[in-house]
mmCIF file of C-alpha atoms and ligand atoms in Angstrom:
data_model
loop_
_atom_site.group_PDB
_atom_site.id
_atom_site.type_symbol
_atom_site.label_atom_id
_atom_site.label_comp_id
_atom_site.label_asym_id
_atom_site.label_seq_id
_atom_site.Cartn_x
_atom_site.Cartn_y
_atom_site.Cartn_z
ATOM 1 C CA MET A 1 -51.165 -4.155 -6.236
ATOM 2 C CA LYS A 2 -47.381 -5.172 -6.958
ATOM 3 C CA LYS A 3 -46.273 -7.151 -4.085
ATOM 4 C CA SER A 4 -43.019 -5.303 -2.723
ATOM 5 C CA ILE A 5 -39.755 -7.436 -2.742
ATOM 6 C CA LYS A 6 -38.534 -7.566 0.618
ATOM 7 C CA LYS A 7 -34.509 -7.682 0.499
ATOM 8 C CA ALA A 8 -31.497 -6.440 2.094
ATOM 9 C CA GLU A 9 -27.926 -6.968 2.049
ATOM 10 C CA ILE A 10 -26.572 -5.948 5.040
ATOM 11 C CA GLY A 11 -28.161 -6.411 8.356
ATOM 12 C CA ILE A 12 -27.439 -4.535 11.490
ATOM 13 C CA ILE A 13 -28.754 -5.535 15.371
ATOM 14 C CA GLY A 14 -28.813 -2.624 17.466
ATOM 15 C CA GLY A 15 -28.244 -2.996 21.202
ATOM 16 C CA SER A 16 -29.117 -1.364 23.877
ATOM 17 C CA HIS A 17 -30.145 2.560 23.318
ATOM 18 C CA MET A 18 -29.601 1.716 19.809
ATOM 19 C CA GLU A 19 -33.308 0.779 18.740
ATOM 20 C CA ASN A 20 -33.150 2.806 15.420
ATOM 21 C CA PHE A 21 -30.715 3.764 12.734
ATOM 22 C CA LEU A 22 -32.252 4.041 9.778
ATOM 23 C CA GLU A 23 -33.284 7.453 8.558
ATOM 24 C CA SER A 24 -35.863 6.560 6.384
ATOM 25 C CA PHE A 25 -36.943 3.198 6.431
ATOM 26 C CA GLN A 26 -39.857 0.816 5.716
ATOM 27 C CA LYS A 27 -41.272 -1.265 8.465
ATOM 28 C CA THR A 28 -42.025 -4.740 8.375
ATOM 29 C CA ARG A 29 -42.573 -7.943 10.292
ATOM 30 C CA ILE A 30 -41.042 -11.418 9.313
ATOM 31 C CA GLY A 31 -42.223 -14.182 10.492
ATOM 32 C CA THR A 32 -39.949 -17.248 10.875
ATOM 33 C CA PRO A 33 -39.828 -21.131 11.760
ATOM 34 C CA TYR A 34 -38.428 -19.901 15.379
ATOM 35 C CA GLY A 35 -41.174 -17.337 15.867
ATOM 36 C CA LEU A 36 -41.494 -13.751 15.258
ATOM 37 C CA PRO A 37 -38.285 -11.040 15.973
ATOM 38 C CA PRO A 38 -39.222 -7.641 16.863
ATOM 39 C CA ILE A 39 -40.091 -5.455 13.697
ATOM 40 C CA VAL A 40 -37.570 -4.837 11.275
ATOM 41 C CA TYR A 41 -36.935 -1.698 9.439
ATOM 42 C CA LEU A 42 -35.714 -1.756 5.766
ATOM 43 C CA GLY A 43 -34.013 1.137 4.216
ATOM 44 C CA GLU A 44 -30.710 2.155 2.476
ATOM 45 C CA ILE A 45 -27.502 3.580 2.917
ATOM 46 C CA SER A 46 -24.567 3.987 0.489
ATOM 47 C CA LYS A 47 -26.787 2.411 -2.354
ATOM 48 C CA ARG A 48 -26.814 -0.587 -0.304
ATOM 49 C CA LYS A 49 -30.006 -2.283 0.767
ATOM 50 C CA VAL A 50 -29.657 -2.254 5.123
ATOM 51 C CA ALA A 51 -32.178 -4.192 7.629
ATOM 52 C CA PHE A 52 -31.827 -3.174 11.033
ATOM 53 C CA ILE A 53 -33.523 -5.151 13.679
ATOM 54 C CA PRO A 54 -33.362 -3.763 17.793
ATOM 55 C CA ARG A 55 -32.331 -6.420 19.197
ATOM 56 C CA HIS A 56 -33.966 -5.569 22.811
ATOM 57 C CA GLY A 57 -37.373 -4.656 20.687
ATOM 58 C CA PRO A 58 -38.249 -1.180 19.799
ATOM 59 C CA ASP A 59 -39.321 -0.288 23.124
ATOM 60 C CA HIS A 60 -35.926 -1.851 24.785
ATOM 61 C CA SER A 61 -38.600 -4.407 26.375
ATOM 62 C CA ILE A 62 -37.080 -8.003 25.680
ATOM 63 C CA PRO A 63 -34.260 -8.999 28.347
ATOM 64 C CA PRO A 64 -30.870 -10.496 27.024
ATOM 65 C CA HIS A 65 -31.698 -14.199 28.444
ATOM 66 C CA LEU A 66 -35.345 -13.840 26.455
ATOM 67 C CA ILE A 67 -33.982 -12.533 23.321
ATOM 68 C CA ASN A 68 -35.439 -14.860 20.313
ATOM 69 C CA TYR A 69 -31.975 -15.177 18.686
ATOM 70 C CA ARG A 70 -32.870 -17.482 16.413
ATOM 71 C CA ALA A 71 -35.882 -15.737 15.268
ATOM 72 C CA ASN A 72 -33.728 -12.415 14.822
ATOM 73 C CA ILE A 73 -31.219 -14.106 12.689
ATOM 74 C CA TYR A 74 -33.627 -16.270 10.233
ATOM 75 C CA ALA A 75 -35.441 -13.190 9.716
ATOM 76 C CA LEU A 76 -32.454 -11.358 8.541
ATOM 77 C CA HIS A 77 -31.317 -14.741 6.630
ATOM 78 C CA LEU A 78 -34.841 -14.770 4.895
ATOM 79 C CA LEU A 79 -34.073 -11.019 3.789
ATOM 80 C CA GLY A 80 -31.004 -12.536 1.720
ATOM 81 C CA VAL A 81 -28.429 -10.539 4.517
ATOM 82 C CA LYS A 82 -25.068 -11.747 3.728
ATOM 83 C CA ARG A 83 -23.375 -9.664 6.427
ATOM 84 C CA ILE A 84 -24.304 -8.854 9.801
ATOM 85 C CA ILE A 85 -23.162 -5.991 12.077
ATOM 86 C CA ALA A 86 -24.296 -5.941 15.769
ATOM 87 C CA THR A 87 -23.273 -3.580 18.428
ATOM 88 C CA ASN A 88 -23.259 -4.286 21.837
ATOM 89 C CA ALA A 89 -22.540 -2.276 25.407
ATOM 90 C CA VAL A 90 -19.779 -4.101 27.167
ATOM 91 C CA GLY A 91 -18.395 -3.858 30.626
ATOM 92 C CA ALA A 92 -14.253 -3.607 30.530
ATOM 93 C CA ILE A 93 -12.641 -6.120 32.370
ATOM 94 C CA ASN A 94 -9.126 -5.023 30.697
ATOM 95 C CA PRO A 95 -8.205 -2.218 33.150
ATOM 96 C CA GLU A 96 -6.570 -0.460 30.153
ATOM 97 C CA LEU A 97 -9.853 -0.033 28.588
ATOM 98 C CA LYS A 98 -12.394 2.900 29.501
ATOM 99 C CA PRO A 99 -15.938 3.874 29.425
ATOM 100 C CA GLY A 100 -16.516 5.158 25.945
ATOM 101 C CA GLU A 101 -13.895 3.138 24.011
ATOM 102 C CA LEU A 102 -14.688 1.136 20.742
ATOM 103 C CA LEU A 103 -13.810 -2.465 19.818
ATOM 104 C CA THR A 104 -14.710 -5.126 17.560
ATOM 105 C CA PRO A 105 -13.370 -8.693 19.498
ATOM 106 C CA HIS A 106 -11.551 -10.834 17.833
ATOM 107 C CA ASP A 107 -12.451 -13.834 19.804
ATOM 108 C CA PHE A 108 -15.177 -14.840 22.547
ATOM 109 C CA VAL A 109 -16.086 -17.242 25.426
ATOM 110 C CA ASP A 110 -19.416 -18.454 26.087
ATOM 111 C CA PHE A 111 -20.545 -18.354 29.463
ATOM 112 C CA THR A 112 -24.129 -18.350 28.366
ATOM 113 C CA LYS A 113 -26.617 -20.771 29.959
ATOM 114 C CA HIS A 114 -29.837 -21.423 28.998
ATOM 115 C CA ARG A 115 -30.120 -20.166 25.216
ATOM 116 C CA LYS A 116 -31.038 -22.077 22.120
ATOM 117 C CA LEU A 117 -27.617 -21.803 20.403
ATOM 118 C CA THR A 118 -28.198 -23.651 17.057
ATOM 119 C CA PHE A 119 -30.245 -24.244 14.119
ATOM 120 C CA TYR A 120 -29.069 -27.516 13.821
ATOM 121 C CA ASP A 121 -31.376 -30.068 16.220
ATOM 122 C CA SER A 122 -32.157 -32.410 13.725
ATOM 123 C CA LYS A 123 -28.258 -33.212 12.016
ATOM 124 C CA VAL A 124 -25.476 -33.394 13.413
ATOM 125 C CA VAL A 125 -23.663 -29.909 12.320
ATOM 126 C CA HIS A 126 -20.074 -28.893 13.777
ATOM 127 C CA VAL A 127 -19.371 -25.244 12.172
ATOM 128 C CA ASP A 128 -15.729 -24.159 12.662
ATOM 129 C CA PHE A 129 -14.855 -21.005 14.995
ATOM 130 C CA SER A 130 -11.226 -20.948 14.531
ATOM 131 C CA VAL A 131 -12.042 -17.230 13.182
ATOM 132 C CA PRO A 132 -14.856 -16.273 15.499
ATOM 133 C CA TYR A 133 -16.006 -12.929 14.051
ATOM 134 C CA CYS A 134 -15.705 -11.961 10.194
ATOM 135 C CA PRO A 135 -12.060 -10.605 9.613
ATOM 136 C CA GLU A 136 -13.445 -8.894 6.496
ATOM 137 C CA ILE A 137 -16.034 -6.384 8.584
ATOM 138 C CA ARG A 138 -13.688 -6.103 11.342
ATOM 139 C CA SER A 139 -11.274 -4.669 9.303
ATOM 140 C CA ALA A 140 -13.805 -2.265 7.588
ATOM 141 C CA LEU A 141 -15.126 -1.222 11.185
ATOM 142 C CA VAL A 142 -11.459 -0.054 12.002
ATOM 143 C CA GLU A 143 -10.897 1.535 8.266
ATOM 144 C CA SER A 144 -14.141 3.445 9.129
ATOM 145 C CA GLY A 145 -12.904 4.303 12.874
ATOM 146 C CA LYS A 146 -9.564 6.086 11.527
ATOM 147 C CA LYS A 147 -11.659 7.880 8.873
ATOM 148 C CA VAL A 148 -14.236 9.247 11.227
ATOM 149 C CA GLY A 149 -11.242 9.889 13.641
ATOM 150 C CA THR A 150 -11.499 7.500 16.348
ATOM 151 C CA GLU A 151 -9.858 4.126 16.984
ATOM 152 C CA ILE A 152 -11.475 0.945 17.200
ATOM 153 C CA LEU A 153 -9.717 -1.587 18.940
ATOM 154 C CA ASP A 154 -9.440 -4.747 16.891
ATOM 155 C CA LYS A 155 -7.787 -7.463 19.760
ATOM 156 C CA ALA A 156 -10.001 -7.920 22.417
ATOM 157 C CA ILE A 157 -11.781 -11.432 23.529
ATOM 158 C CA LEU A 158 -15.554 -11.159 25.067
ATOM 159 C CA VAL A 159 -16.983 -13.297 27.332
ATOM 160 C CA CYS A 160 -20.713 -13.410 26.842
ATOM 161 C CA THR A 161 -22.836 -14.043 30.239
ATOM 162 C CA GLU A 162 -26.228 -14.890 30.878
ATOM 163 C CA GLY A 163 -27.583 -12.003 32.739
ATOM 164 C CA PRO A 164 -29.971 -10.401 33.163
ATOM 165 C CA ARG A 165 -28.052 -9.607 36.465
ATOM 166 C CA PHE A 166 -24.378 -8.075 36.436
ATOM 167 C CA GLU A 167 -21.608 -10.130 37.361
ATOM 168 C CA THR A 168 -19.790 -10.521 40.667
ATOM 169 C CA PRO A 169 -16.458 -9.404 41.221
ATOM 170 C CA ALA A 170 -15.099 -13.142 41.803
ATOM 171 C CA GLU A 171 -16.710 -13.740 38.230
ATOM 172 C CA ILE A 172 -14.848 -10.904 36.655
ATOM 173 C CA GLU A 173 -11.599 -11.962 38.227
ATOM 174 C CA ALA A 174 -12.145 -15.481 36.848
ATOM 175 C CA PHE A 175 -13.144 -14.010 33.497
ATOM 176 C CA ARG A 176 -9.731 -11.953 33.642
ATOM 177 C CA ARG A 177 -7.372 -15.105 34.101
ATOM 178 C CA LEU A 178 -8.983 -16.656 31.551
ATOM 179 C CA GLY A 179 -7.620 -13.629 29.093
ATOM 180 C CA CYS A 180 -11.252 -11.831 28.782
ATOM 181 C CA ASP A 181 -11.205 -8.257 28.010
ATOM 182 C CA ILE A 182 -14.707 -6.897 27.748
ATOM 183 C CA VAL A 183 -18.346 -8.558 29.165
ATOM 184 C CA GLY A 184 -21.684 -8.432 27.520
ATOM 185 C CA MET A 185 -25.128 -10.422 27.831
ATOM 186 C CA THR A 186 -26.069 -10.690 23.909
ATOM 187 C CA GLY A 187 -23.000 -11.582 21.722
ATOM 188 C CA ILE A 188 -23.588 -15.352 21.788
ATOM 189 C CA PRO A 189 -25.601 -17.034 20.171
ATOM 190 C CA GLU A 190 -25.959 -14.269 17.914
ATOM 191 C CA ALA A 191 -22.324 -14.627 16.409
ATOM 192 C CA VAL A 192 -23.068 -18.484 15.876
ATOM 193 C CA LEU A 193 -26.354 -18.594 14.642
ATOM 194 C CA ALA A 194 -25.489 -15.977 12.030
ATOM 195 C CA ARG A 195 -22.535 -18.613 11.253
ATOM 196 C CA GLU A 196 -24.628 -21.530 10.874
ATOM 197 C CA LEU A 197 -26.171 -20.145 8.118
ATOM 198 C CA GLY A 198 -22.963 -18.901 6.386
ATOM 199 C CA ILE A 199 -23.471 -15.344 7.290
ATOM 200 C CA CYS A 200 -20.640 -13.156 8.067
ATOM 201 C CA TYR A 201 -20.910 -11.332 11.767
ATOM 202 C CA ALA A 202 -18.906 -9.011 13.457
ATOM 203 C CA THR A 203 -19.462 -6.606 16.299
ATOM 204 C CA LEU A 204 -18.936 -3.287 17.360
ATOM 205 C CA CYS A 205 -18.858 -2.606 20.895
ATOM 206 C CA TYR A 206 -18.443 0.422 23.089
ATOM 207 C CA VAL A 207 -17.566 0.146 26.669
ATOM 208 C CA SER A 208 -20.129 1.562 29.259
ATOM 209 C CA ASN A 209 -18.519 0.719 32.485
ATOM 210 C CA MET A 210 -15.855 -1.046 34.141
ATOM 211 C CA ALA A 211 -16.946 -4.912 35.030
ATOM 212 C CA ALA A 212 -17.793 -5.665 38.449
ATOM 213 C CA GLY A 213 -15.256 -5.071 41.188
ATOM 214 C CA MET A 214 -13.433 -2.709 39.236
ATOM 215 C CA GLN A 215 -15.887 0.214 40.244
ATOM 216 C CA ARG A 216 -18.271 0.993 43.096
ATOM 217 C CA LYS A 217 -21.400 -0.234 41.375
ATOM 218 C CA ILE A 218 -22.997 -0.530 38.009
ATOM 219 C CA THR A 219 -26.609 0.987 36.720
ATOM 220 C CA PRO A 220 -28.337 0.363 33.640
ATOM 221 C CA SER A 221 -28.599 4.383 33.754
ATOM 222 C CA GLU A 222 -24.848 4.678 33.663
ATOM 223 C CA VAL A 223 -24.832 2.350 30.506
ATOM 224 C CA GLY A 224 -27.932 4.403 29.155
ATOM 225 C CA GLU A 225 -25.281 7.540 29.879
ATOM 226 C CA VAL A 226 -22.478 6.341 27.955
ATOM 227 C CA ALA A 227 -24.505 4.978 25.153
ATOM 228 C CA SER A 228 -26.262 8.331 24.231
ATOM 229 C CA LYS A 229 -22.952 10.135 24.507
ATOM 230 C CA ILE A 230 -21.301 7.315 22.089
ATOM 231 C CA ARG A 231 -24.021 6.748 19.667
ATOM 232 C CA PRO A 232 -23.614 9.828 16.724
ATOM 233 C CA LEU A 233 -20.184 8.427 16.563
ATOM 234 C CA MET A 234 -21.138 4.573 16.669
ATOM 235 C CA GLU A 235 -23.846 5.701 13.888
ATOM 236 C CA GLN A 236 -20.844 7.384 11.847
ATOM 237 C CA VAL A 237 -18.693 4.519 12.030
ATOM 238 C CA LEU A 238 -21.533 1.924 11.089
ATOM 239 C CA ARG A 239 -22.819 4.011 7.884
ATOM 240 C CA GLU A 240 -19.036 4.762 6.817
ATOM 241 C CA THR A 241 -18.571 0.554 7.330
ATOM 242 C CA ILE A 242 -21.561 -0.337 5.175
ATOM 243 C CA GLY A 243 -20.168 2.127 2.375
ATOM 244 C CA ILE A 244 -16.776 0.523 2.093
ATOM 245 C CA LEU A 245 -17.775 -3.264 2.837
ATOM 246 C CA PRO A 246 -16.755 -4.689 -0.696
ATOM 247 C CA HIS A 247 -19.327 -6.131 -2.750
ATOM 248 C CA GLU A 248 -17.985 -9.291 -3.166
ATOM 249 C CA ARG A 249 -17.164 -11.482 0.233
ATOM 250 C CA ASN A 250 -13.449 -12.317 0.142
ATOM 251 C CA CYS A 251 -13.986 -14.352 4.023
ATOM 252 C CA PRO A 252 -14.116 -17.826 5.100
ATOM 253 C CA CYS A 253 -17.591 -17.200 7.144
ATOM 254 C CA LYS A 254 -19.573 -17.706 3.392
ATOM 255 C CA ASP A 255 -18.097 -21.325 3.269
ATOM 256 C CA ALA A 256 -18.838 -22.065 6.825
ATOM 257 C CA LEU A 257 -21.154 -24.657 6.012
ATOM 258 C CA LYS A 258 -18.531 -26.884 3.634
ATOM 259 C CA ASN A 259 -17.412 -30.038 5.416
ATOM 260 C CA ALA A 260 -19.409 -29.132 8.574
ATOM 261 C CA GLN A 261 -21.910 -31.967 8.467
ATOM 262 C CA PHE A 262 -21.206 -35.264 10.381
ATOM 263 C CA LYS A 263 -21.587 -38.177 7.808
HETATM 264 N N1 HPA B 1 -21.871 -7.169 32.043
HETATM 265 C C1 HPA B 1 -22.543 -7.594 31.227
HETATM 266 N N2 HPA B 1 -23.063 -6.764 30.327
HETATM 267 C C2 HPA B 1 -22.792 -5.623 30.604
HETATM 268 C C3 HPA B 1 -22.076 -4.928 30.959
HETATM 269 C C4 HPA B 1 -21.189 -5.570 31.929
HETATM 270 O O1 HPA B 1 -20.573 -5.152 32.818
HETATM 271 N N3 HPA B 1 -22.086 -3.460 30.333
HETATM 272 C C5 HPA B 1 -22.451 -3.470 29.735
HETATM 273 N N4 HPA B 1 -23.460 -4.815 29.090
#
């Protein structure tokens, strides 16, 4: 039997309550030197080959601190993916933001603690993060938002915490003083690992709640309620974005590994 060649150009990493995305797909498992990621779904949108990974597993069973971020990103790399669009639920630290709003952050602060954060353990590689997220994907997201009639804010600093607990009010106040706008538990090291392989990466975030201290209590079911309302719109934005991304990459991400190795 002829072996099917599994390839994809664009990767989508689905966050909480976004465990599937493609309407018609082929399921596959992809082993990597870093372990086995969750099931990967392969399909096509606007004639572009797309691979979808549910970050927390198809049944949402993997907590943020135990996600095998390296396996997920490496599996997409093995498929030939050159661009990744992630989705993340986030809490709003900036009081001007409200649940249901969409953003694509331009920068991040990393407050994770115990994660495998690099592919380069046996050589010294310092990847540049002066432009932390792919500008080309971010502008395609914003453009797509306009097309489907929603605003996607493109200036926001995301702080990534270790979880799985939500933050304390004092932590959120500290992050606010640092200039952070939104908080989530899964954006890092994903963005870092993608860049380490020269893959473009940006994330489409939805505000699911006001961060700790800004509302009485935060519950996962509240995150789920906002997610189920916003999901059709997020999917529309993602489909539109996939359709308008230029075929050639014109961003600094593809050159991320040039001059990155310490000699
Ligand atoms: N904190 C961290 N992660 C989150 C939050 C939050 O308030 N909401 C959704 N993901």
